[in-house]
Coordinates of C-alpha atoms in Angstrom, one line a residue:
M316 CA 44.5 -35.5 47.5
D317 CA 42.7 -38.8 46.8
T318 CA 44.3 -42.0 45.5
N319 CA 43.4 -41.3 41.8
G320 CA 44.8 -37.9 42.1
R321 CA 48.1 -39.1 43.4
R322 CA 48.3 -41.7 40.6
R323 CA 47.9 -38.9 38.0
Y324 CA 50.6 -36.9 39.7
C325 CA 53.0 -39.8 39.7
H326 CA 52.4 -40.5 36.1
V327 CA 53.1 -36.9 35.1
R328 CA 56.3 -36.9 37.1
Q329 CA 57.4 -40.1 35.4
E330 CA 56.8 -38.5 31.9
A331 CA 58.7 -35.4 32.9
L332 CA 61.7 -37.6 33.9
M333 CA 61.6 -39.6 30.6
N334 CA 64.6 -39.6 28.3
P335 CA 64.1 -36.9 25.6
A336 CA 65.0 -39.4 22.8
D337 CA 62.5 -41.9 24.2
D338 CA 59.9 -39.2 24.4
L339 CA 60.4 -38.3 20.7
A340 CA 60.2 -41.9 19.7
R341 CA 56.9 -42.2 21.6
K342 CA 55.4 -39.1 19.8
I343 CA 56.5 -40.4 16.4
E344 CA 54.8 -43.8 17.1
A345 CA 51.6 -42.0 18.2
I346 CA 51.6 -40.0 14.9
R347 CA 52.3 -43.2 12.9
R348 CA 49.3 -44.9 14.6
M349 CA 47.1 -41.9 13.9
L350 CA 48.1 -41.7 10.3
A351 CA 48.6 -45.3 9.1
D352 CA 47.8 -47.9 11.8
D353 CA 44.4 -48.6 10.5
E354 CA 45.6 -49.3 7.0
P355 CA 45.7 -53.0 6.0
A356 CA 49.3 -54.2 5.6
A357 CA 48.6 -55.6 2.1
L358 CA 47.9 -52.0 0.9
R359 CA 51.0 -50.4 2.2
S360 CA 53.1 -51.4 -0.7
S361 CA 50.4 -51.7 -3.4
Y362 CA 49.8 -48.1 -4.3
L363 CA 51.4 -44.7 -4.0
A364 CA 49.7 -42.1 -1.9
D365 CA 49.6 -38.5 -3.1
P366 CA 49.3 -36.3 0.0
S367 CA 48.1 -32.8 -1.0
Q368 CA 46.6 -29.8 0.7
G369 CA 42.9 -29.9 1.0
R370 CA 42.6 -33.6 0.3
T371 CA 40.9 -35.5 3.1
V372 CA 42.1 -39.0 3.9
L373 CA 40.6 -41.7 6.3
Q374 CA 42.1 -41.5 9.8
G375 CA 44.8 -44.0 10.3
S376 CA 45.3 -44.5 6.5
T377 CA 46.7 -42.8 3.4
A378 CA 43.6 -43.8 1.5
P379 CA 41.7 -40.7 0.2
A380 CA 38.2 -40.3 1.6
L381 CA 35.5 -40.7 -1.1
V382 CA 33.2 -38.5 1.0
P383 CA 35.3 -35.9 2.7
A384 CA 32.6 -34.5 4.9
W385 CA 29.3 -35.5 6.5
N386 CA 26.5 -33.2 7.7
Q387 CA 23.6 -33.9 10.0
H388 CA 20.1 -32.9 9.0
P389 CA 17.7 -31.6 11.6
S390 CA 16.1 -35.0 11.5
G391 CA 19.3 -36.6 12.8
L392 CA 20.2 -38.3 9.5
W393 CA 23.8 -38.1 8.5
V394 CA 24.3 -37.4 4.8
P395 CA 27.3 -36.6 2.6
G396 CA 28.3 -32.9 2.8
S397 CA 27.7 -32.3 -0.9
A398 CA 24.1 -33.6 -0.6
A399 CA 23.4 -31.4 2.4
Q400 CA 24.5 -28.3 0.5
A401 CA 22.2 -28.8 -2.5
P402 CA 19.5 -26.2 -2.2
A403 CA 15.8 -27.1 -2.0
P404 CA 13.0 -24.7 -3.1
I405 CA 12.3 -23.7 0.5
D406 CA 16.0 -22.6 0.9
L407 CA 15.3 -19.9 -1.7
M408 CA 12.6 -18.3 0.4
A409 CA 13.2 -15.4 2.7
V410 CA 11.1 -14.7 5.8
Y411 CA 10.3 -11.2 6.9
L412 CA 10.6 -9.9 10.4
T413 CA 7.4 -8.9 12.2
A414 CA 6.6 -6.3 14.8
E415 CA 6.2 -9.0 17.5
E416 CA 9.8 -10.3 16.8
I417 CA 11.2 -6.8 16.8
Y418 CA 9.4 -5.1 19.7
G419 CA 8.6 -8.2 21.7
V420 CA 4.9 -7.4 21.8
T421 CA 2.0 -7.6 19.3
P422 CA 0.8 -4.1 18.3
P423 CA -2.9 -3.3 18.4
A424 CA -4.8 -4.1 15.2
D425 CA -5.6 -0.4 14.6
Y426 CA -2.1 0.8 15.2
T427 CA -1.2 1.5 11.5
T428 CA -4.5 3.4 11.0
R429 CA -3.9 5.6 14.1
Q430 CA -0.4 6.4 13.1
L431 CA -1.1 7.2 9.5
Q432 CA -3.9 9.6 10.5
R433 CA -1.1 11.8 12.1
I434 CA 1.3 11.7 9.2
P435 CA 1.0 13.8 5.9
L436 CA 0.4 11.6 2.9
E437 CA 3.5 13.0 1.1
N438 CA 5.7 12.1 4.0
V439 CA 4.6 8.5 3.8
L440 CA 5.0 8.3 0.0
R441 CA 8.5 9.8 0.2
F442 CA 9.5 7.2 2.9
C443 CA 8.2 4.3 0.8
A444 CA 9.9 5.7 -2.3
L445 CA 13.2 6.0 -0.5
V446 CA 13.3 2.4 0.5
L447 CA 11.8 0.9 -2.7
T448 CA 14.3 2.9 -4.8
A449 CA 17.2 1.6 -2.6
L450 CA 16.0 -2.0 -3.1
A451 CA 15.6 -1.6 -6.9
M452 CA 19.1 -0.1 -7.5
P453 CA 21.1 -2.3 -10.0
G454 CA 23.4 -4.7 -8.2
T455 CA 22.1 -3.9 -4.8
S456 CA 22.1 -6.4 -1.9
A457 CA 18.9 -6.7 0.0
R458 CA 20.9 -7.7 3.1
D459 CA 23.0 -4.5 2.8
V460 CA 19.9 -2.3 2.4
D461 CA 18.3 -4.0 5.4
E462 CA 21.3 -3.3 7.6
R463 CA 21.6 0.3 6.4
F464 CA 18.0 1.1 7.2
A465 CA 18.0 -0.8 10.4
N466 CA 20.8 1.5 11.6
D467 CA 19.1 4.6 10.2
L468 CA 15.5 3.9 11.4
L469 CA 16.0 2.0 14.7
Q470 CA 17.8 2.7 18.0
G471 CA 19.1 1.0 21.1
R472 CA 18.0 -2.5 21.9
V473 CA 15.5 -2.6 19.1
R474 CA 18.2 -1.9 16.5
D475 CA 20.5 -4.5 18.1
R476 CA 17.7 -7.1 18.0
V477 CA 17.0 -6.5 14.3
L478 CA 20.7 -6.6 13.4
N479 CA 21.1 -9.9 15.3
L480 CA 18.0 -11.4 13.6
L481 CA 19.4 -10.3 10.2
R482 CA 22.5 -12.4 10.7
D483 CA 20.3 -15.2 9.5
N484 CA 20.5 -14.7 5.7
T485 CA 16.9 -16.0 5.2
R486 CA 15.4 -13.1 7.2
R487 CA 14.4 -9.7 5.8
F488 CA 13.6 -6.4 7.4
L489 CA 12.4 -4.4 4.4
V490 CA 9.7 -6.0 2.3
P491 CA 8.5 -4.4 -0.9
Q492 CA 5.0 -5.7 -0.4
A493 CA 4.7 -4.0 3.0
F494 CA 5.8 -0.7 1.6
M495 CA 3.2 -0.9 -1.2
L496 CA 0.6 -1.7 1.3
L497 CA 1.7 1.2 3.5
A498 CA 1.5 3.5 0.5
R499 CA -2.0 2.2 -0.4
A500 CA -3.2 2.6 3.2
A501 CA -1.7 6.1 3.4
V502 CA -3.6 7.2 0.3
Q503 CA -6.8 6.0 2.0
M504 CA -6.1 7.3 5.5
S505 CA -3.3 10.0 5.7
P506 CA -4.3 13.7 5.4
D507 CA -2.6 16.2 3.1
T508 CA -1.5 18.1 6.2
V509 CA -1.9 17.7 10.0
P510 CA -2.7 20.5 12.5
Q511 CA 0.2 22.3 14.0
G512 CA 1.3 20.8 17.3
T513 CA 0.0 17.3 16.4
Q514 CA 2.2 14.5 17.8
P515 CA 3.9 12.9 14.8
G516 CA 2.8 9.4 14.0
D517 CA 5.1 6.4 14.3
L518 CA 5.9 5.7 10.6
V519 CA 8.2 2.7 11.2
G520 CA 5.8 1.2 13.7
A521 CA 3.0 1.5 11.1
L522 CA 5.1 -0.3 8.6
L523 CA 6.0 -3.1 10.9
C524 CA 2.4 -3.5 12.1
I525 CA 1.5 -4.2 8.4
S526 CA 4.3 -6.8 8.3
Q527 CA 2.8 -8.3 11.4
T528 CA -0.7 -8.8 9.9
M529 CA -0.1 -9.4 6.2
G530 CA -0.4 -12.9 5.0
H531 CA -2.7 -14.0 7.8
H532 CA -5.7 -15.8 6.4
P533 CA -8.3 -17.7 8.4
D534 CA -8.3 -20.7 6.1
S535 CA -5.1 -21.7 4.3
G536 CA -6.9 -24.6 2.6
P537 CA -5.3 -28.0 1.9
T538 CA -1.6 -28.4 2.6
V539 CA -1.3 -31.2 0.0
I540 CA -1.1 -29.7 -3.5
A541 CA -2.7 -31.8 -6.3
D542 CA -4.5 -30.4 -9.3
R543 CA -5.8 -27.1 -7.7
P544 CA -3.7 -24.4 -6.1
G545 CA -6.0 -23.8 -3.1
P546 CA -5.9 -20.6 -0.9
L547 CA -2.2 -21.2 0.2
G548 CA -1.2 -21.9 -3.4
R549 CA -3.0 -18.7 -4.6
E550 CA -0.9 -16.7 -2.1
I551 CA 2.3 -18.3 -3.2
I552 CA 1.5 -17.6 -6.9
A553 CA 0.7 -14.0 -6.2
N554 CA 3.8 -13.6 -4.0
Q555 CA 6.1 -14.8 -6.7
H556 CA 4.4 -12.8 -9.4
F557 CA 4.7 -9.6 -7.4
N558 CA 8.3 -10.1 -6.4
H559 CA 9.5 -11.3 -9.8
T560 CA 12.0 -8.9 -11.2
W561 CA 13.3 -8.4 -14.8
S562 CA 16.7 -7.1 -15.7
V563 CA 16.3 -3.6 -17.1
S564 CA 18.6 -4.3 -20.0
G565 CA 16.5 -7.3 -21.0
V566 CA 13.3 -5.3 -20.8
L567 CA 14.7 -2.5 -23.0
A568 CA 16.2 -5.0 -25.5
R569 CA 12.8 -6.7 -25.9
Y570 CA 11.1 -3.3 -26.2
A571 CA 13.5 -2.3 -29.0
R572 CA 12.9 -5.5 -30.9
R573 CA 9.2 -6.0 -30.4
W574 CA 7.9 -2.4 -30.5
L575 CA 10.4 -0.7 -32.9
E576 CA 12.4 -3.1 -35.1
L577 CA 10.1 -6.0 -35.9
P578 CA 7.1 -3.9 -37.0
A579 CA 9.4 -2.2 -39.5
E580 CA 10.8 -5.5 -40.8
H581 CA 7.4 -7.1 -41.1
R582 CA 5.3 -4.2 -42.3
A583 CA 4.2 -6.1 -45.4
E584 CA 3.0 -9.1 -43.4
T585 CA -0.8 -9.6 -43.3
G586 CA -2.4 -8.4 -40.0
V587 CA 0.7 -6.5 -38.7
V588 CA 0.3 -2.9 -37.7
D589 CA 2.9 -0.2 -37.1
L590 CA 2.9 -0.2 -33.3
S591 CA 4.6 3.2 -33.0
Q592 CA 2.1 4.9 -35.4
T593 CA -0.8 3.1 -33.7
Y594 CA 0.4 4.3 -30.3
E595 CA 0.5 7.9 -31.5
D596 CA -2.9 7.6 -33.2
C597 CA -4.6 6.3 -30.1
T598 CA -2.8 8.5 -27.5
G599 CA -1.5 11.6 -29.2
V600 CA 1.9 10.7 -27.7
R601 CA 4.8 9.3 -29.7
L602 CA 6.6 6.2 -28.4
E603 CA 9.9 8.1 -28.7
E604 CA 8.6 10.7 -26.3
L605 CA 7.4 8.1 -23.8
A606 CA 10.8 6.4 -24.0
A607 CA 12.7 9.7 -23.5
V608 CA 10.7 11.0 -20.6
A609 CA 10.3 7.6 -18.8
G610 CA 14.0 6.9 -19.6
Y611 CA 15.1 10.1 -18.0
L612 CA 13.1 9.5 -14.9
W613 CA 14.4 6.0 -14.6
M614 CA 18.0 7.3 -15.1
R615 CA 17.5 9.8 -12.2
T616 CA 16.3 7.0 -9.9
V617 CA 19.3 4.9 -10.7
Q618 CA 21.3 7.9 -9.6
G619 CA 19.5 7.7 -6.3
T620 CA 17.0 10.5 -6.9
F621 CA 13.4 9.5 -6.6
L622 CA 12.0 13.0 -6.1
L623 CA 12.8 15.7 -8.6
E624 CA 11.5 19.1 -9.8
H625 CA 9.2 19.1 -12.7
A626 CA 11.4 21.8 -14.2
E627 CA 14.1 19.3 -14.7
L628 CA 12.2 17.9 -17.7
A629 CA 12.3 21.3 -19.4
A630 CA 15.9 20.7 -20.1
L631 CA 15.0 17.8 -22.5
N632 CA 14.9 18.6 -26.2
I633 CA 11.1 17.9 -26.3
P634 CA 8.4 20.6 -26.5
P635 CA 6.8 21.2 -23.1
E636 CA 3.3 20.2 -24.3
R637 CA 4.7 16.9 -25.5
I638 CA 6.3 16.2 -22.1
E639 CA 2.9 17.0 -20.5
G640 CA 1.3 14.5 -22.9
V641 CA 3.6 11.8 -21.6
L642 CA 3.0 12.7 -17.9
A643 CA -0.7 12.7 -18.5
L644 CA -0.4 8.9 -19.3
I645 CA 2.1 7.8 -16.6
S646 CA 1.5 10.2 -13.7
N647 CA -1.3 11.2 -11.3
D648 CA -1.7 13.7 -8.5
L649 CA -2.6 12.9 -4.9
T650 CA -6.3 13.6 -5.4
G651 CA -6.4 11.4 -8.5
M652 CA -4.5 8.6 -6.6
R653 CA -7.1 8.8 -3.7
E654 CA -10.0 8.5 -6.2
A655 CA -8.4 5.6 -8.0
V656 CA -7.8 3.6 -4.8
Q657 CA -11.3 4.3 -3.6
R658 CA -12.8 3.1 -6.9
E659 CA -11.2 -0.3 -6.5
Q660 CA -13.8 -3.0 -5.8
P661 CA -13.6 -4.4 -2.3
Q662 CA -14.1 -8.0 -3.5
Q663 CA -11.1 -7.5 -5.9
L664 CA -8.8 -5.9 -3.4
T665 CA -6.2 -8.2 -1.9
E666 CA -2.8 -7.7 -0.3
W667 CA -1.3 -7.9 -3.8
S668 CA -3.5 -5.3 -5.6
F669 CA -1.6 -2.1 -6.5
D670 CA -3.2 -1.2 -9.8
P671 CA -3.2 2.6 -9.4
F672 CA 0.5 2.6 -8.6
E673 CA 1.4 0.4 -11.6
R674 CA -0.7 2.5 -14.0
W675 CA 0.7 5.8 -12.6
P676 CA 4.2 5.0 -11.4
V677 CA 4.9 8.8 -11.2
I678 CA 3.1 10.8 -8.5
R679 CA 2.7 14.6 -8.8
L680 CA 3.3 16.3 -5.5
T681 CA 2.7 19.8 -4.5
E682 CA 5.1 22.6 -5.7
E683 CA 5.6 20.9 -9.1
R684 CA 7.5 17.9 -7.9
L685 CA 7.5 14.4 -9.3
L686 CA 7.9 11.3 -7.1
I687 CA 8.8 7.8 -8.6
L688 CA 7.4 5.4 -6.0
D689 CA 9.0 2.3 -7.4
P690 CA 11.3 2.3 -10.5
R691 CA 10.3 -1.2 -11.3
H692 CA 6.8 -0.1 -12.1
L693 CA 8.1 2.8 -14.2
V694 CA 10.2 0.5 -16.4
N695 CA 7.3 -2.0 -16.9
R696 CA 4.8 0.9 -17.6
A697 CA 6.9 2.4 -20.4
F698 CA 8.8 -0.5 -21.9
G699 CA 6.9 -3.6 -21.1
W700 CA 3.5 -4.8 -22.1
L701 CA 1.5 -1.9 -20.6
P702 CA 1.7 0.6 -23.5
I703 CA -0.9 -1.7 -25.1
W704 CA -3.2 -0.5 -22.3
D705 CA -2.8 3.0 -23.6
I706 CA -3.8 1.9 -27.1
R707 CA -6.8 0.1 -25.8
F708 CA -7.9 2.9 -23.5
P709 CA -6.9 6.2 -24.9
P710 CA -6.6 9.2 -22.5
P711 CA -9.8 11.3 -21.9
G712 CA -10.0 14.2 -24.3
H713 CA -8.1 12.5 -27.1
T714 CA -10.2 11.7 -30.2
K715 CA -10.1 8.0 -30.9
P716 CA -9.1 6.9 -34.5
S717 CA -11.6 5.4 -36.8
G718 CA -12.2 1.8 -36.1
H719 CA -10.4 2.1 -32.8
K720 CA -11.5 -1.3 -31.3
K721 CA -10.3 -3.3 -34.3
L722 CA -7.1 -1.3 -34.5
A723 CA -6.4 -1.9 -30.8
A724 CA -7.1 -5.6 -31.2
R725 CA -4.7 -5.8 -34.2
A726 CA -2.0 -4.0 -32.2
E727 CA -2.3 -6.4 -29.4
Q728 CA -2.2 -9.4 -31.7
T729 CA 0.8 -7.8 -33.5
L730 CA 2.7 -7.5 -30.2
R731 CA 1.8 -11.1 -29.3
H732 CA 3.0 -12.3 -32.7
F733 CA 6.3 -10.4 -32.3
S734 CA 6.8 -11.9 -28.8
E735 CA 6.7 -15.3 -30.4
V736 CA 9.1 -14.2 -33.2
Y737 CA 11.5 -12.9 -30.6
V738 CA 11.5 -16.2 -28.8
S739 CA 12.3 -17.9 -32.1
E740 CA 15.2 -15.6 -32.6
V741 CA 16.6 -16.4 -29.1
L742 CA 16.3 -20.1 -29.8
H743 CA 18.2 -19.7 -33.0
H744 CA 20.9 -17.8 -31.1
I745 CA 21.1 -20.5 -28.5
T746 CA 21.6 -23.3 -31.1
Q747 CA 23.6 -21.4 -33.7
D748 CA 26.8 -23.5 -33.2
A749 CA 27.1 -25.2 -36.6
S750 CA 29.6 -27.7 -35.3
T751 CA 27.0 -29.7 -33.5
A752 CA 24.2 -31.8 -35.1
R753 CA 21.2 -29.8 -34.0
R754 CA 18.8 -27.5 -35.6
V755 CA 15.7 -25.4 -34.8
Y756 CA 12.6 -26.3 -36.8
D757 CA 10.1 -23.5 -36.6
D758 CA 6.3 -23.5 -36.9
A759 CA 6.2 -23.3 -40.7
Q760 CA 8.5 -26.3 -41.1
L761 CA 6.6 -28.3 -38.6
K762 CA 3.3 -27.5 -40.3
A763 CA 4.7 -28.4 -43.7
A764 CA 6.0 -31.8 -42.4
Y765 CA 2.8 -32.7 -40.5
S766 CA -0.1 -31.4 -42.6
A767 CA -2.8 -34.0 -41.9
E768 CA -6.2 -32.5 -41.2
G769 CA -6.7 -31.8 -37.5
Q770 CA -3.0 -32.2 -36.7
R771 CA -2.0 -29.8 -33.9
I772 CA 1.6 -28.4 -34.1
A773 CA 3.9 -26.8 -31.5
D774 CA 5.8 -23.6 -32.3
A775 CA 9.3 -25.1 -32.5
A776 CA 11.4 -28.3 -32.1
I777 CA 15.1 -28.5 -31.5
D778 CA 17.0 -31.5 -32.8
Y779 CA 19.6 -32.5 -30.2
P780 CA 21.4 -35.9 -30.5
G781 CA 19.1 -38.4 -28.9
T782 CA 16.5 -35.9 -27.8
W783 CA 13.9 -33.6 -29.3
I784 CA 13.0 -30.4 -27.3
V785 CA 9.5 -29.6 -28.4
I786 CA 8.5 -26.0 -27.6
E787 CA 5.2 -24.1 -27.5
V788 CA 5.3 -20.4 -27.0
T789 CA 2.2 -18.6 -25.6
T790 CA 1.8 -14.9 -24.6
T791 CA -0.9 -15.9 -22.2
Q792 CA -0.5 -14.0 -19.0
L793 CA -2.1 -14.3 -15.5
R794 CA -5.2 -12.3 -15.4
R795 CA -5.3 -9.6 -12.7
E796 CA -7.5 -11.8 -10.4
A797 CA -5.0 -14.7 -10.7
A798 CA -2.0 -12.5 -10.2
T799 CA -3.4 -10.8 -7.1
A800 CA -4.8 -14.0 -5.4
V801 CA -8.5 -13.0 -5.6
P802 CA -10.3 -15.9 -4.1
D803 CA -12.0 -17.4 -7.2
E804 CA -11.2 -19.9 -9.9
S805 CA -9.1 -17.5 -12.0
Q806 CA -5.8 -19.2 -11.4
T807 CA -7.2 -22.7 -12.2
E808 CA -8.8 -21.3 -15.3
D809 CA -5.5 -19.6 -16.4
I810 CA -3.7 -22.9 -15.9
D811 CA -6.3 -24.7 -18.0
K812 CA -5.4 -22.3 -20.8
L813 CA -1.8 -23.6 -20.6
I814 CA -3.1 -27.2 -20.8
E815 CA -4.4 -26.4 -24.3
E816 CA -0.9 -25.3 -25.2
I817 CA 0.6 -28.5 -23.7
D818 CA -1.8 -30.5 -25.9
Q819 CA 0.0 -29.0 -29.0
I820 CA 3.3 -30.2 -27.6
D821 CA 1.9 -33.7 -27.0
A822 CA 0.5 -33.9 -30.5
T823 CA 3.8 -32.7 -32.0
I824 CA 5.7 -35.3 -30.0
N825 CA 3.4 -38.0 -31.3
A826 CA 4.0 -36.9 -34.9
L827 CA 7.8 -36.9 -34.4
R828 CA 7.7 -40.3 -32.8
Q829 CA 5.8 -41.8 -35.7
D830 CA 7.6 -40.1 -38.6
E831 CA 10.7 -38.0 -37.7
A832 CA 12.0 -38.2 -41.3
A833 CA 9.0 -36.2 -42.5
L834 CA 10.6 -33.2 -40.8
T835 CA 14.4 -34.0 -40.9
K836 CA 14.4 -35.7 -44.4
A837 CA 16.7 -38.3 -42.8
P838 CA 15.8 -41.6 -41.2
A839 CA 16.0 -41.8 -37.4
T840 CA 19.0 -43.9 -36.5
H841 CA 18.3 -44.4 -32.7
P842 CA 15.4 -44.1 -30.3
R843 CA 14.6 -40.5 -29.1
R844 CA 13.6 -38.9 -25.9
F845 CA 11.4 -35.9 -25.8
Q846 CA 11.7 -32.8 -23.6
P847 CA 8.5 -30.7 -23.6
L848 CA 9.1 -27.0 -22.9
L849 CA 6.4 -24.3 -22.5
V850 CA 7.7 -20.8 -23.0
L851 CA 5.7 -17.8 -21.6
P852 CA 7.5 -14.7 -22.7
E853 CA 5.7 -12.4 -20.3
G854 CA 6.5 -14.7 -17.3
F855 CA 4.7 -17.1 -15.1
P856 CA 5.3 -18.0 -11.5
V857 CA 7.0 -21.4 -11.6
N858 CA 7.2 -23.1 -8.2
P859 CA 6.4 -26.5 -6.7
V860 CA 2.7 -25.4 -6.5
T861 CA 2.2 -24.4 -10.1
L862 CA 4.3 -27.1 -11.6
T863 CA 2.5 -29.8 -9.6
V864 CA -0.9 -28.4 -10.5
I865 CA 0.0 -28.1 -14.2
R866 CA 1.6 -31.5 -14.4
E867 CA -1.4 -33.1 -12.6
R868 CA -3.9 -31.5 -14.8
A869 CA -1.9 -32.6 -17.9
R870 CA -1.8 -36.1 -16.5
S871 CA -5.6 -36.2 -16.0
R872 CA -5.9 -35.3 -19.7
G873 CA -3.4 -38.1 -20.7
L874 CA -0.9 -35.6 -22.0
L875 CA 2.9 -36.2 -21.9
Q876 CA 2.6 -39.5 -20.1
Q877 CA 4.6 -41.8 -22.4
P878 CA 7.8 -43.2 -20.9
D879 CA 10.1 -41.5 -23.5
I880 CA 8.9 -38.0 -22.4
N881 CA 10.7 -36.0 -19.7
P882 CA 8.8 -33.9 -17.2
L883 CA 7.3 -30.7 -18.6
E884 CA 9.4 -27.5 -18.0
I885 CA 8.3 -23.9 -18.2
A886 CA 10.5 -20.9 -19.0
D887 CA 10.1 -17.2 -19.6
I888 CA 12.0 -15.2 -22.2
E889 CA 14.6 -13.9 -19.7
E890 CA 15.5 -17.4 -18.7
L891 CA 16.1 -18.3 -22.4
E892 CA 18.3 -15.2 -22.7
M893 CA 20.2 -16.3 -19.6
I894 CA 20.9 -19.6 -21.5
E895 CA 21.8 -17.6 -24.6
G896 CA 24.5 -15.7 -22.5
I897 CA 25.7 -19.0 -21.1
Q898 CA 26.0 -20.5 -24.6
E899 CA 28.1 -17.5 -25.7
T900 CA 30.6 -18.3 -23.1
S901 CA 30.7 -22.0 -24.1
G902 CA 28.6 -23.1 -21.1
P903 CA 26.2 -26.0 -20.9
S904 CA 23.6 -26.4 -23.6
L905 CA 19.8 -25.8 -23.2
L906 CA 19.3 -29.6 -23.1
E907 CA 22.1 -30.1 -20.5
I908 CA 20.5 -27.4 -18.3
L909 CA 17.1 -29.0 -18.6
R910 CA 18.5 -32.4 -17.8
S911 CA 20.4 -31.2 -14.8
K912 CA 17.3 -29.5 -13.5
N913 CA 15.2 -32.6 -13.7
A914 CA 18.0 -34.5 -11.8
G915 CA 18.5 -31.8 -9.2
T916 CA 17.0 -30.7 -6.0
L917 CA 15.3 -27.7 -7.7
R918 CA 13.4 -29.8 -10.2
N919 CA 10.1 -28.3 -9.0
A920 CA 11.4 -24.7 -8.9
G921 CA 11.8 -22.3 -11.8
L922 CA 14.5 -22.6 -14.4
R923 CA 16.1 -19.3 -13.2
E924 CA 16.5 -20.7 -9.7
H925 CA 18.1 -23.8 -11.0
I926 CA 20.6 -21.9 -13.1
L927 CA 21.6 -19.4 -10.4
H928 CA 21.4 -21.6 -7.3
G929 CA 21.4 -25.2 -8.4
M930 CA 24.2 -24.8 -11.0
G931 CA 25.8 -21.8 -9.4
L932 CA 26.1 -20.0 -12.8
T933 CA 26.2 -16.3 -13.3
P934 CA 24.9 -15.8 -16.9
P935 CA 26.2 -12.8 -18.8
K936 CA 23.9 -10.6 -20.8
P937 CA 23.6 -11.7 -24.5
A938 CA 26.0 -9.7 -26.7
R939 CA 23.2 -8.4 -28.9
H940 CA 21.6 -6.6 -25.9
A941 CA 24.1 -3.8 -26.1
A942 CA 22.9 -2.6 -29.5
L943 CA 19.2 -3.1 -28.6
F944 CA 19.7 -1.1 -25.4
E945 CA 21.2 1.7 -27.6
T946 CA 18.1 1.6 -29.8
A947 CA 15.7 1.7 -26.9
M948 CA 17.5 4.7 -25.3
K949 CA 18.2 6.6 -28.5
P950 CA 15.2 9.0 -27.9
L951 CA 16.6 9.8 -24.5
F952 CA 20.1 10.3 -25.8
E953 CA 18.9 12.6 -28.5
A954 CA 16.7 14.6 -26.0
L955 CA 19.4 15.1 -23.4
P956 CA 21.0 18.6 -23.4
P957 CA 24.6 18.6 -24.5
P958 CA 27.1 18.5 -21.6
T959 CA 28.1 21.8 -20.2
E960 CA 31.6 22.9 -21.3
H961 CA 33.7 24.3 -18.6
A962 CA 36.3 27.0 -19.3
P963 CA 39.9 25.6 -18.9
A964 CA 41.5 26.4 -15.6
T965 CA 44.1 29.2 -15.7

């Protein structure tokens, strides 16, 4: 043993022979130094320490740590733990696994085509429907679905590799876009049947090969976003538009109010048409029948059944010919789907184009079976905006009513008007607490107050202490080319339409700044700030790209640039309803939520992302949704057969 070793041995022997009392005193002194030796003597008698579980103190002191934890960023910068945990927009994005990551090799470019040519089309569609239905189930976890199908579809080391990769919460195995692309490719390439003895194609490999290649573009354009989205921005906008999901209860509540109740309440209003009657006149199908049949199919998918016998529908209390009328609108057979996909113009076809599947969410298979490829498309088709499409383009063979084009235009304008009315109703629900000094001023009140010739007026203004929220509602939607990332100027042109709406907000802010009393009938007692809010009831992909482009294009027009104006925010109707639910549980106000978003790390993301991830809130559904859901589903409830009565057991 060397000299240093002998010294350590002797030291240990000496400690072992130490008096136990001295040893205890030494340990107590060590603990004292660790807990309090770094504390200045002047402090030891000047305050009382409150030691409690979970409360971090500075080492060598009883002083509580103001910052209990520090985290190191990948850059090496140390920041307070709370700051490191705040999400950024990129933290909300998931990255899908590719074939190269899973298999360790890059598959040949034609691998998907060669596999699909050896798989019957129906098999591919059933596979896609199985997964898309699982992902669309209410309350489902994408991570749980990923793990379930990784275990079901993969084996051995490949399965282990995928499960290990999925331990990263930002990775995804099953991507809805890839399944829609697989279904579209199968409609083009897969045969109805394959010769007996044919080696089956690799369906999972065909899917993963699509994941490997989708999203690859030779020119991603500029990486600095200014006043134009560019190729990369187009893809981000289309991605968010495709993956945006609505709560089914919200869709049905809005359907009941806009399509059924408001037309009846406003039937005497100039320009308003009865949407239910107009739908029947233009299609030969009653809205109640569409709701009952589509509602039944959706109910079955929620139960996990995406493939059902046509004969099931015969149990509904609806004449068979009326059921067929509904199916003629929302379903197509395999031959019809092939023809529809082949008719799509190549220059309009992108990795986000699935028009035939959205128009006909129900696919008729052989032997009188019905397949719902994606229940999201079914709900949107029957209860969203798309029934207007049926009014504008009646089914072949149905006689159009007299003056059809004008009637269809009035129907669409009626739906747009009632979308704005619905937003106003939600705003009134949000601000209905009479104990606070705030009030919603609607379009009519604003026009009465500011009636100068040429004065542009927003749709609403909410009076909060110290701040006006000025709101413009527009039913403008992304055109198909903009929503599917067609490489043209459609996205920029659609954004420019929004700039015209922002101009109305800016003009209303100027009017309020100059003469607030004209609206409130009371003198302004303190300076005001202004919060511009653009509401798009049908949704708009809000992200750092679109917000930057919109704000830059508004700045170039000199809009919303005064120092008393907060940054423009954009919301859809579901986000407003989330705030309505938050208000019903005494949560933060609309203004408080907008202020916290502007001060948070998700200031350039959507309002929904800030509420859920930035504020960590779980908004309940508004209380009024329950009655509206009942109204929307009443045709289904009335059409369902009575429950079978079983004889009592003996």
